[in-house]
PDB file of C-alpha atoms in Angstrom:
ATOM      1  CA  UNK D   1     110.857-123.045 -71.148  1.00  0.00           C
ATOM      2  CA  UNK D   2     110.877-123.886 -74.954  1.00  0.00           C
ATOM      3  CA  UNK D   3     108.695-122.717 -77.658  1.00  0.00           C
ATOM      4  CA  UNK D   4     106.666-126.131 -77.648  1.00  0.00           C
ATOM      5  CA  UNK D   5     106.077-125.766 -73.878  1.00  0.00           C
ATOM      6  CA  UNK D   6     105.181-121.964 -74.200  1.00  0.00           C
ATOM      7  CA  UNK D   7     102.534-123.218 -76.872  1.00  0.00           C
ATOM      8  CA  UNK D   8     101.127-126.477 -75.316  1.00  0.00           C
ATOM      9  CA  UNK D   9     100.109-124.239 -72.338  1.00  0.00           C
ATOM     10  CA  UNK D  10      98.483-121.391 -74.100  1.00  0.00           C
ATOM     11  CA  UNK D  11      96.652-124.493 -75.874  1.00  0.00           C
ATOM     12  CA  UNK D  12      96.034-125.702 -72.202  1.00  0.00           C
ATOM     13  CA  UNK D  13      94.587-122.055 -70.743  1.00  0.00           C
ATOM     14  CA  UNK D  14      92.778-121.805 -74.017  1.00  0.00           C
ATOM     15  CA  UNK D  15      91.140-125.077 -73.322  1.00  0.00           C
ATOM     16  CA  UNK D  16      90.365-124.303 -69.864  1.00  0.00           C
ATOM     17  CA  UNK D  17      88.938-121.150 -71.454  1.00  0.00           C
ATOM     18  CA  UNK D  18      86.784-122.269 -74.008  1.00  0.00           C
ATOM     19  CA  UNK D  19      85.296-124.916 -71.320  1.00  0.00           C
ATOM     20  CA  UNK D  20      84.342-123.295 -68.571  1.00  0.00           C
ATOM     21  CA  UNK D  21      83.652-119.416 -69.906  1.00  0.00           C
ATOM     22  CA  UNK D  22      79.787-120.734 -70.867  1.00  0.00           C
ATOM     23  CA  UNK D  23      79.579-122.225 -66.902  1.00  0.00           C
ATOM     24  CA  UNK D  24      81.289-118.955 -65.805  1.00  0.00           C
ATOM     25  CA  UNK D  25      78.705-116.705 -67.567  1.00  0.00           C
ATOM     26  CA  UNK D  26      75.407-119.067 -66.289  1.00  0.00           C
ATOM     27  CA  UNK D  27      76.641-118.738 -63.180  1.00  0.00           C
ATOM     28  CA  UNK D  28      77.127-115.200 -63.252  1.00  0.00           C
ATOM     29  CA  UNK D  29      73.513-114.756 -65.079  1.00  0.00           C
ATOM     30  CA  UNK D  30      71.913-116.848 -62.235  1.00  0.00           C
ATOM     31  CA  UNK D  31      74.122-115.072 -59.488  1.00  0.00           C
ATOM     32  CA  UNK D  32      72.399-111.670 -60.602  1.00  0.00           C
ATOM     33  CA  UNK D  33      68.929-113.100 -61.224  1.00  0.00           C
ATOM     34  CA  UNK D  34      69.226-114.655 -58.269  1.00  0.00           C
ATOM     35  CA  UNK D  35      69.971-111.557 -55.794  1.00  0.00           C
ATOM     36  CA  UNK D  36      67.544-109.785 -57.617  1.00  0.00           C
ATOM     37  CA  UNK D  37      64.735-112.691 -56.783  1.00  0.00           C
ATOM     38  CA  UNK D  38      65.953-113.567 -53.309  1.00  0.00           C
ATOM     39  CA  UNK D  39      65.039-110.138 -52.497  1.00  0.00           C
ATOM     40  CA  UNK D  40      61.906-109.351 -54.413  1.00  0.00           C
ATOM     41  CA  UNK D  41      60.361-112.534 -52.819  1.00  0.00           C
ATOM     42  CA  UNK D  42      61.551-111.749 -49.569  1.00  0.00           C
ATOM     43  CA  UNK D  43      59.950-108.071 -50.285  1.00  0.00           C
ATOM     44  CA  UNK D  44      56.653-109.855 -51.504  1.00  0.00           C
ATOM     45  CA  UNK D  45      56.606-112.063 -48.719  1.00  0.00           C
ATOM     46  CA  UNK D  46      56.526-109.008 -45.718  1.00  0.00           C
ATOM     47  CA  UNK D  47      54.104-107.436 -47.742  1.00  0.00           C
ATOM     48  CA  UNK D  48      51.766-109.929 -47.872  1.00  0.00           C
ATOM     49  CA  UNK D  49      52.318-110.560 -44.242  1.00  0.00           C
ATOM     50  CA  UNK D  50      51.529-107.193 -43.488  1.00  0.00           C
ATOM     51  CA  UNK D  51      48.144-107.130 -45.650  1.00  0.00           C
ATOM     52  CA  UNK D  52      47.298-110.291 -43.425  1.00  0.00           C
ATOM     53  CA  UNK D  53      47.954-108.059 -40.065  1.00  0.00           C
ATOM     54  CA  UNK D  54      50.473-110.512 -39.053  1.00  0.00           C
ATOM     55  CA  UNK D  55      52.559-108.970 -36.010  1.00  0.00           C
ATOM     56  CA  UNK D  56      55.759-107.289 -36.801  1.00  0.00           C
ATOM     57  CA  UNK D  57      58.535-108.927 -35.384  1.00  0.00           C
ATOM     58  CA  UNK D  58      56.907-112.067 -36.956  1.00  0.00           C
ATOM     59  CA  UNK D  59      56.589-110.882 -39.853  1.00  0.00           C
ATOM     60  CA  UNK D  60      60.540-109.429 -40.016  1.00  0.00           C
ATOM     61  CA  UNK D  61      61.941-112.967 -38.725  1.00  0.00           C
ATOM     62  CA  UNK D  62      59.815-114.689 -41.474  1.00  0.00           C
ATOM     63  CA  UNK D  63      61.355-112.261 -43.402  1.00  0.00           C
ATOM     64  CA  UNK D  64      64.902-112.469 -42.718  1.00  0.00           C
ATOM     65  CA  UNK D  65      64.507-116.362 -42.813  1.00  0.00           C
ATOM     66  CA  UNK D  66      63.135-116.786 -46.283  1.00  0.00           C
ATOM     67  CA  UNK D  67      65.834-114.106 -47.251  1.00  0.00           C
ATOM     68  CA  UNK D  68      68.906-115.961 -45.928  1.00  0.00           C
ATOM     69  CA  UNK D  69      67.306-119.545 -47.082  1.00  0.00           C
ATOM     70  CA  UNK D  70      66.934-118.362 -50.614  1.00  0.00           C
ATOM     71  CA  UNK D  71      70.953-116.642 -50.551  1.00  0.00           C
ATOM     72  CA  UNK D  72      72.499-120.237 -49.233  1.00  0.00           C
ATOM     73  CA  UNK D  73      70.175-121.981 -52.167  1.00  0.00           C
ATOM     74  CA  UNK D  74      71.547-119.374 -54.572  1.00  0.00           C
ATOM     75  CA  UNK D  75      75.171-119.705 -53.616  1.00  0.00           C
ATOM     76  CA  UNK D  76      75.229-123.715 -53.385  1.00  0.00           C
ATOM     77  CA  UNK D  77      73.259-123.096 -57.399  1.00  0.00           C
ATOM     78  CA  UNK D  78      75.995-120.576 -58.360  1.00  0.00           C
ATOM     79  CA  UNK D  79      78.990-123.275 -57.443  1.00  0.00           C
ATOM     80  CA  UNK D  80      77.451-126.426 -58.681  1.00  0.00           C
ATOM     81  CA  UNK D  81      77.307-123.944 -62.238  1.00  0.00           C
ATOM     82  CA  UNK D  82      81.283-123.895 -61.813  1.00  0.00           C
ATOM     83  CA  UNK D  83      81.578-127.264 -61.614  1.00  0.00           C
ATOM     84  CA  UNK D  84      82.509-127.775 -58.286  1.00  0.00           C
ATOM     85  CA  UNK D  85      81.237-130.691 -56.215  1.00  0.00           C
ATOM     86  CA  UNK D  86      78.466-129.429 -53.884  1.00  0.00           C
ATOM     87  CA  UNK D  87      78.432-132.483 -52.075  1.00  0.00           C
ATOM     88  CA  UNK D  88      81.731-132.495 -50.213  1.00  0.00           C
ATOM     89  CA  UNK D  89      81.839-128.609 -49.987  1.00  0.00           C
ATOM     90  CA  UNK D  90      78.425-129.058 -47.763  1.00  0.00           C
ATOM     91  CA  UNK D  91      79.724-131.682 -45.523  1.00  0.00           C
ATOM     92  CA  UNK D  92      82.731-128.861 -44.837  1.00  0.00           C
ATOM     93  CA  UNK D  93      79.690-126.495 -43.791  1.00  0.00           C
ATOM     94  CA  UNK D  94      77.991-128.936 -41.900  1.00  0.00           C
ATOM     95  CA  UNK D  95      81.275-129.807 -39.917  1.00  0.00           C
ATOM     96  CA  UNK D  96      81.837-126.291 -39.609  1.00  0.00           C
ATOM     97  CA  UNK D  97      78.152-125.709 -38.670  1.00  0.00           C
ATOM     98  CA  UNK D  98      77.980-128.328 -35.579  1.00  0.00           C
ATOM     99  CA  UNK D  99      82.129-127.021 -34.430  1.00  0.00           C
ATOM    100  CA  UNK D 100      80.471-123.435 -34.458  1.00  0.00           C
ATOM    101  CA  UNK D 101      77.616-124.711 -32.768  1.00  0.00           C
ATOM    102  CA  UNK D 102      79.358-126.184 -29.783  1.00  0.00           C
ATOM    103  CA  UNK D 103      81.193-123.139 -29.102  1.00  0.00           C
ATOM    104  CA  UNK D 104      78.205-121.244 -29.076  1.00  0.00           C
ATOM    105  CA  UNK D 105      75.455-122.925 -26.782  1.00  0.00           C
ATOM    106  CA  UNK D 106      74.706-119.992 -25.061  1.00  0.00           C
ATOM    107  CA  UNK D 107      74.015-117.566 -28.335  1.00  0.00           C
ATOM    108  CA  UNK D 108      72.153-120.699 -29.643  1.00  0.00           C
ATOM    109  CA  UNK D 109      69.727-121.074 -26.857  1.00  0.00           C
ATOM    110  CA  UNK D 110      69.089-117.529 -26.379  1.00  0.00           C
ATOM    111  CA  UNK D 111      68.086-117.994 -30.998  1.00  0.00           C
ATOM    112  CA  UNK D 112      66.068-120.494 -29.682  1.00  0.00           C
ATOM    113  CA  UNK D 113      64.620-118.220 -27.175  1.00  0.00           C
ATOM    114  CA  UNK D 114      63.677-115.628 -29.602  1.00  0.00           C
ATOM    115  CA  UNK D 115      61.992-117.900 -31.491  1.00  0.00           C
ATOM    116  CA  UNK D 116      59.875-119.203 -28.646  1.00  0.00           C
ATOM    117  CA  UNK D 117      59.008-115.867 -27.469  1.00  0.00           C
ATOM    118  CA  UNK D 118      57.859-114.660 -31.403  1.00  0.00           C
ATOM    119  CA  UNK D 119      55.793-117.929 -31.430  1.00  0.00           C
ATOM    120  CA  UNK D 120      54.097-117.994 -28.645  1.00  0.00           C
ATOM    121  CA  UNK D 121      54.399-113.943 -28.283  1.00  0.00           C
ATOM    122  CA  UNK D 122      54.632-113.761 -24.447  1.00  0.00           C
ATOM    123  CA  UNK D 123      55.211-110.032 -24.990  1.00  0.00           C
ATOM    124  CA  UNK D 124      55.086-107.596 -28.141  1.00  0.00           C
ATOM    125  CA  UNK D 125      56.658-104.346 -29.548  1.00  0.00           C
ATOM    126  CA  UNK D 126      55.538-101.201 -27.241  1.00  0.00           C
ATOM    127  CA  UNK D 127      54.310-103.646 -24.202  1.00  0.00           C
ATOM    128  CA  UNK D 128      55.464-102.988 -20.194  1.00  0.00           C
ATOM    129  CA  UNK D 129      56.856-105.716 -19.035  1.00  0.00           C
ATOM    130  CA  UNK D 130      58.648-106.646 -15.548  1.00  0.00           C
ATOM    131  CA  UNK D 131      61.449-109.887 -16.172  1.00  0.00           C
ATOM    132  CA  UNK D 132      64.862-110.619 -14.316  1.00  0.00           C
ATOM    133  CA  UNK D 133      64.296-107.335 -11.813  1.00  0.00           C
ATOM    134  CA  UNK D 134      63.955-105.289 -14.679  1.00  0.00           C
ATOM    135  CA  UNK D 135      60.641-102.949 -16.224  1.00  0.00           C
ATOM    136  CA  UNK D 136      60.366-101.433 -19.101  1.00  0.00           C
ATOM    137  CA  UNK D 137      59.051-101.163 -22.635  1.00  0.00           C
ATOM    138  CA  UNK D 138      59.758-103.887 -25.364  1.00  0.00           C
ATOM    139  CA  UNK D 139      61.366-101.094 -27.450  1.00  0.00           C
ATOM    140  CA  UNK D 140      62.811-104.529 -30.210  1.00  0.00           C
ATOM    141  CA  UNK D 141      62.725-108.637 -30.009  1.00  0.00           C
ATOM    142  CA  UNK D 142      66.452-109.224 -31.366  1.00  0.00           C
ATOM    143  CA  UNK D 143      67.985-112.213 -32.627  1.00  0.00           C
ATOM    144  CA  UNK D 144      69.369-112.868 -29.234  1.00  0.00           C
ATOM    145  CA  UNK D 145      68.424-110.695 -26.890  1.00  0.00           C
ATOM    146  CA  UNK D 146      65.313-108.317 -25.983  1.00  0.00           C
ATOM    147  CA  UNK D 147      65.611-104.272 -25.953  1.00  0.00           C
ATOM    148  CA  UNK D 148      63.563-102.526 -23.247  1.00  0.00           C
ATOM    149  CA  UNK D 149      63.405 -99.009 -22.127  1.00  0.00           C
ATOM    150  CA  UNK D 150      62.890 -98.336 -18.388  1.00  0.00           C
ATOM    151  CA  UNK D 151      60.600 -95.423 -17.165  1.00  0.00           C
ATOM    152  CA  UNK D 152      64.040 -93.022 -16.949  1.00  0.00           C
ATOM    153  CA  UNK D 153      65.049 -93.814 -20.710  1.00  0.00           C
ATOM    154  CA  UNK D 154      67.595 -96.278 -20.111  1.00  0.00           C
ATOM    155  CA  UNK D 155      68.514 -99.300 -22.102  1.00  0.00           C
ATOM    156  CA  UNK D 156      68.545-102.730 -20.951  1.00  0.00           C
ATOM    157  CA  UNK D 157      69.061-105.786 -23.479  1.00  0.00           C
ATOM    158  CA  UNK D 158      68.066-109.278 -21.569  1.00  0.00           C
ATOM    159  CA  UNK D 159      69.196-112.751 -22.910  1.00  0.00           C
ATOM    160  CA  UNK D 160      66.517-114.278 -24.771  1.00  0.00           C
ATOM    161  CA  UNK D 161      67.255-117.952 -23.404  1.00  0.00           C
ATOM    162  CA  UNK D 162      66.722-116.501 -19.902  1.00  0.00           C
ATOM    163  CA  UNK D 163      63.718-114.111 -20.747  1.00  0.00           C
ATOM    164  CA  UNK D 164      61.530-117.280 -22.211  1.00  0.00           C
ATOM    165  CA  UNK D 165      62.187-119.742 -19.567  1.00  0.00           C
ATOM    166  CA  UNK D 166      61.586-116.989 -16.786  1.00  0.00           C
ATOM    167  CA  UNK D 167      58.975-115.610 -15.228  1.00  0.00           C
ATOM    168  CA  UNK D 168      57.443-112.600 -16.961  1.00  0.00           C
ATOM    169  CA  UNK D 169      54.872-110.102 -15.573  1.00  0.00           C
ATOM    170  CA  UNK D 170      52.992-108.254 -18.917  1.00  0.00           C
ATOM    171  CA  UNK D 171      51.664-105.193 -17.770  1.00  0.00           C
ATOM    172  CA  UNK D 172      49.768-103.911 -20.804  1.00  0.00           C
ATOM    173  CA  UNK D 173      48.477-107.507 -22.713  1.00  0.00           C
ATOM    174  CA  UNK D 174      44.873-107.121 -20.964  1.00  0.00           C
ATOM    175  CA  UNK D 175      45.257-103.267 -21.862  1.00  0.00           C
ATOM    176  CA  UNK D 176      43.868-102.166 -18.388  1.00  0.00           C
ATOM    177  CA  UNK D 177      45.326-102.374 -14.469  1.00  0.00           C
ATOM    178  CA  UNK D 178      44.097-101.990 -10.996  1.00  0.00           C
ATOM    179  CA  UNK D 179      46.282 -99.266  -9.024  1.00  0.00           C
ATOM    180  CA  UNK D 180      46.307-100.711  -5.433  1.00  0.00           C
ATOM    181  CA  UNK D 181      47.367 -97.570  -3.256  1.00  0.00           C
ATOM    182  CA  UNK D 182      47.600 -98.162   0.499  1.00  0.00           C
ATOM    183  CA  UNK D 183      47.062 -95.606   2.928  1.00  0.00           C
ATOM    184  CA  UNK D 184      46.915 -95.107   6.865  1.00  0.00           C
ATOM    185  CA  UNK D 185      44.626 -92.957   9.370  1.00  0.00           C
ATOM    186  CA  UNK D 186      44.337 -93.031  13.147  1.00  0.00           C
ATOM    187  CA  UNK D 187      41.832 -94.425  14.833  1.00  0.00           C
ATOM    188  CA  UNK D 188      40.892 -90.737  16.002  1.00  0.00           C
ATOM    189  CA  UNK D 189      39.675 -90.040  12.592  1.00  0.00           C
ATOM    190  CA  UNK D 190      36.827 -90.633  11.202  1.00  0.00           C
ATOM    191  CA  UNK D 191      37.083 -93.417   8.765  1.00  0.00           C
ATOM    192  CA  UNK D 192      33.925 -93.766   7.048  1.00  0.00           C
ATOM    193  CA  UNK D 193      34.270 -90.136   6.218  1.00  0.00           C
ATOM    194  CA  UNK D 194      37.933 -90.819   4.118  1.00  0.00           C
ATOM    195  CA  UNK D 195      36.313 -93.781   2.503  1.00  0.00           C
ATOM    196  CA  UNK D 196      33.231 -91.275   1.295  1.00  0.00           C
ATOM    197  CA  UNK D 197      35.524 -88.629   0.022  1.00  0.00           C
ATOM    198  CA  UNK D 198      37.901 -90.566  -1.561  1.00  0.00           C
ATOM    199  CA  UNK D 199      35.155 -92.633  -3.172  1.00  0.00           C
ATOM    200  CA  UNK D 200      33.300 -89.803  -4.529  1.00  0.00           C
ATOM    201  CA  UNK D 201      37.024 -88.464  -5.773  1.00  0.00           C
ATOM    202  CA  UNK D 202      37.422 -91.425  -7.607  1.00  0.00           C
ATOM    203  CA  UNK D 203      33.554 -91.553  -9.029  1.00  0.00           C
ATOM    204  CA  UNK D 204      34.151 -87.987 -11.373  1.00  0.00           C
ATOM    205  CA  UNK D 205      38.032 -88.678 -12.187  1.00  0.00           C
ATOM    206  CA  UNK D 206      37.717 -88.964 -16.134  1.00  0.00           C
ATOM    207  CA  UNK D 207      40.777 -91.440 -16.041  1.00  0.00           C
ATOM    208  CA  UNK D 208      39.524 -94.011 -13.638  1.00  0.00           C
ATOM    209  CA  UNK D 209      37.192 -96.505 -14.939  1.00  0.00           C
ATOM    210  CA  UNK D 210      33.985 -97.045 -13.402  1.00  0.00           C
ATOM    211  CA  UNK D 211      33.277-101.216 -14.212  1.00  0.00           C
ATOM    212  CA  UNK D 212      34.874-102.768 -12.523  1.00  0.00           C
ATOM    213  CA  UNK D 213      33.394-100.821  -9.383  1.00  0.00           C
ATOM    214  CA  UNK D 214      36.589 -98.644  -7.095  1.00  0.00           C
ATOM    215  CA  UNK D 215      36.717-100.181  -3.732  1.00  0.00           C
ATOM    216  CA  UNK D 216      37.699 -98.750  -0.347  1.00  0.00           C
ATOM    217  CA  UNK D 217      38.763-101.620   1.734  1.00  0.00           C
ATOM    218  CA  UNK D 218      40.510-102.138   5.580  1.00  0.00           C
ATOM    219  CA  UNK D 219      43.785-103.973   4.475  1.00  0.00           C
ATOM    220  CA  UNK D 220      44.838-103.896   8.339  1.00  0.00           C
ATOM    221  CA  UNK D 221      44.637-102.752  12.065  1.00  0.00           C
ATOM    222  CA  UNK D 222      47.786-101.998  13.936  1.00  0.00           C
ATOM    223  CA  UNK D 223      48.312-100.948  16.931  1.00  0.00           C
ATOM    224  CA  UNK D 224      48.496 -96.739  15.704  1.00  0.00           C
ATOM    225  CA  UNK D 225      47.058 -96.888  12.624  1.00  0.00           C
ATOM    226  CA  UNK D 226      43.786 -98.203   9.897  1.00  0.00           C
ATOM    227  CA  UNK D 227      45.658 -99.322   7.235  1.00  0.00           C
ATOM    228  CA  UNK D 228      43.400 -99.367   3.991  1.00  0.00           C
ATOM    229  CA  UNK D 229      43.788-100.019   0.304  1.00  0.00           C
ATOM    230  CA  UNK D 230      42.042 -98.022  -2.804  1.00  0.00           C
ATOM    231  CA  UNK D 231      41.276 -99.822  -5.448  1.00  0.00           C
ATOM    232  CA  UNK D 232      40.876 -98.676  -8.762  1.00  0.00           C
ATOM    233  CA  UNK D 233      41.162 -99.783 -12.401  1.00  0.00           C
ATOM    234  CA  UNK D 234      42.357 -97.287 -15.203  1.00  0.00           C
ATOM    235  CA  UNK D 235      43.641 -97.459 -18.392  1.00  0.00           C
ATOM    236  CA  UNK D 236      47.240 -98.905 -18.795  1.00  0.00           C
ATOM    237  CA  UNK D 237      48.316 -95.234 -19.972  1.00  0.00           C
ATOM    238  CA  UNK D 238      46.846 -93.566 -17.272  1.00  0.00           C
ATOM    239  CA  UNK D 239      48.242 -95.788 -14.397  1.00  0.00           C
ATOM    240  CA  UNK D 240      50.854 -93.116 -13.116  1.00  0.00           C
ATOM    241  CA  UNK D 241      48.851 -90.422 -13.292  1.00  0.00           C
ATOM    242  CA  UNK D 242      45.792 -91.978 -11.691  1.00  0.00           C
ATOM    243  CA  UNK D 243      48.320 -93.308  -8.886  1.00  0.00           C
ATOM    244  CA  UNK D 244      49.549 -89.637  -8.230  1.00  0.00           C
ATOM    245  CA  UNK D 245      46.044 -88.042  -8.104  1.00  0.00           C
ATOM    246  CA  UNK D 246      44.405 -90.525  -5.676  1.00  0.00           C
ATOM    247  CA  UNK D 247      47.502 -89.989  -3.282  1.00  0.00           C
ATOM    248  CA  UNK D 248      47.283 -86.159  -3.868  1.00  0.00           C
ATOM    249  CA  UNK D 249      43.978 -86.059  -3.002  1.00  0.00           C
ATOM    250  CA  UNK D 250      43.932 -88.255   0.385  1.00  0.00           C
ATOM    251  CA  UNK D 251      46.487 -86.090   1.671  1.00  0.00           C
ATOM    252  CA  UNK D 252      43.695 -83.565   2.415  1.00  0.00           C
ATOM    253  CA  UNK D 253      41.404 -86.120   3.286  1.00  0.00           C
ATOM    254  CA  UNK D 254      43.572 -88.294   5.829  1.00  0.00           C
ATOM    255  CA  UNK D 255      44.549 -87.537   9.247  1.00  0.00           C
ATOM    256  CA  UNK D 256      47.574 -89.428  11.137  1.00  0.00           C
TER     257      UNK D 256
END
């Protein structure tokens, strides 16, 4: 390389320089203004959700959405501030976008899913609920799946796409639930008695609500046996307990 050629490309990187160092330092400016922004807004924007007592997981998708929005805007500012055309460089991502999303059907639908069920809030955090076999408490509403936590601490994470086009039984959305206990007794024993005893049992229990009214009621006759149901309504908290109690009590009250 001669001494001209060593020179005209110093004078060519010095060009290059000189040209796009002011772009280089607006983009950087706007890069850090902009990370700072996209997350005070976002910050602002929970906040302000929460004043308004709008539900959590809401409130953290909402969240999350105006967050990543804002970071996409702010990187497709940043490059445009280089120089580089934004127009064919978000064609790529839209290619890429749609060959990502046909791979992924599944993941999308169960997005979709978690979107329905945050909507239209089938379910929330710290509610019982009974889906796909499975009961337990909504312990988090993910991205793509559900978290519940059975009754013996385990973990189960159901598919969002399945969970919101299934059937799903809310046990604690009304906040109160009728324990229907079925017992027996032979036809020796004297039924109206039981019914008495368990009915006064059930009038002083401080966990068992009063309105609406506990029933004692002949579910069945075979050929051995009375086979009759107790009725009684009781906070969602107090369900178990209630349940044991009744049965621990008609064990002294009903004869086989």
């Amino acid at each position: 390389m001669t001494a001209i050629e060593i020179q005209n490309y110093f004078e060519t990187v010095k060009k290059l320089v000189l040209e796009y160092s002011p772009k280089f330092v607006v983009a950087v400016i706007i890069l850090l203004v902009g990370l700072w922004a996209t997350s005070f807004i976002t910050r602002t924007a929970k906040k302000l959700m929460i004043k308004r007592n709008v539900e959590l997981t809401l409130s953290n998708f909402i969240g999350n959405l105006i967050f990543w929005t804002l970071r996409i805007l702010l990187f497709v500012t940043v490059i445009s501030k280089l120089g580089i055309e934004t127009s064919s460089f978000v064609a790529i991502l839209g290619a890429a976008g749609l060959a990502v999303g046909l791979s992924l059907q599944g993941s999308l639908s169960n997005f979709a899913g978690g979107i329905l069920i945050i909507l239209f809030k089938p379910f929330k955090l710290g509610d019982t609920i009974e889906a796909h076999g499975e009961t337990g408490k909504v312990a988090e509403i993910l991205i793509f799946s559900t978290k519940l936590i059975t009754a013996t601490n385990q973990v189960i994470y159901i598919p969002n796409g399945i969970l919101s086009n299934g059937k799903i039984k809310n046990y604690s959305q009304l906040g109160i639930r009728r324990a229907d206990l079925i017992l027996k007794t032979s036809y020796q024993s004297n039924f109206s008695e039981i019914k008495s005893n368990i009915l006064s049992f059930v009038a002083t229990h401080e966990l068992i609500l009063q309105e609406p009214k506990p029933e004692v009621l002949v579910n069945e006759l075979s050929e051995t046996t009375i086979v009759f149901v107790v009725k009684v309504w009781t906070n969602n908290a107090d369900f178990a307990k209630v349940s044991s109690d009744i049965l621990e009590f008609s064990k002294t009250v009903v004869k086989l």
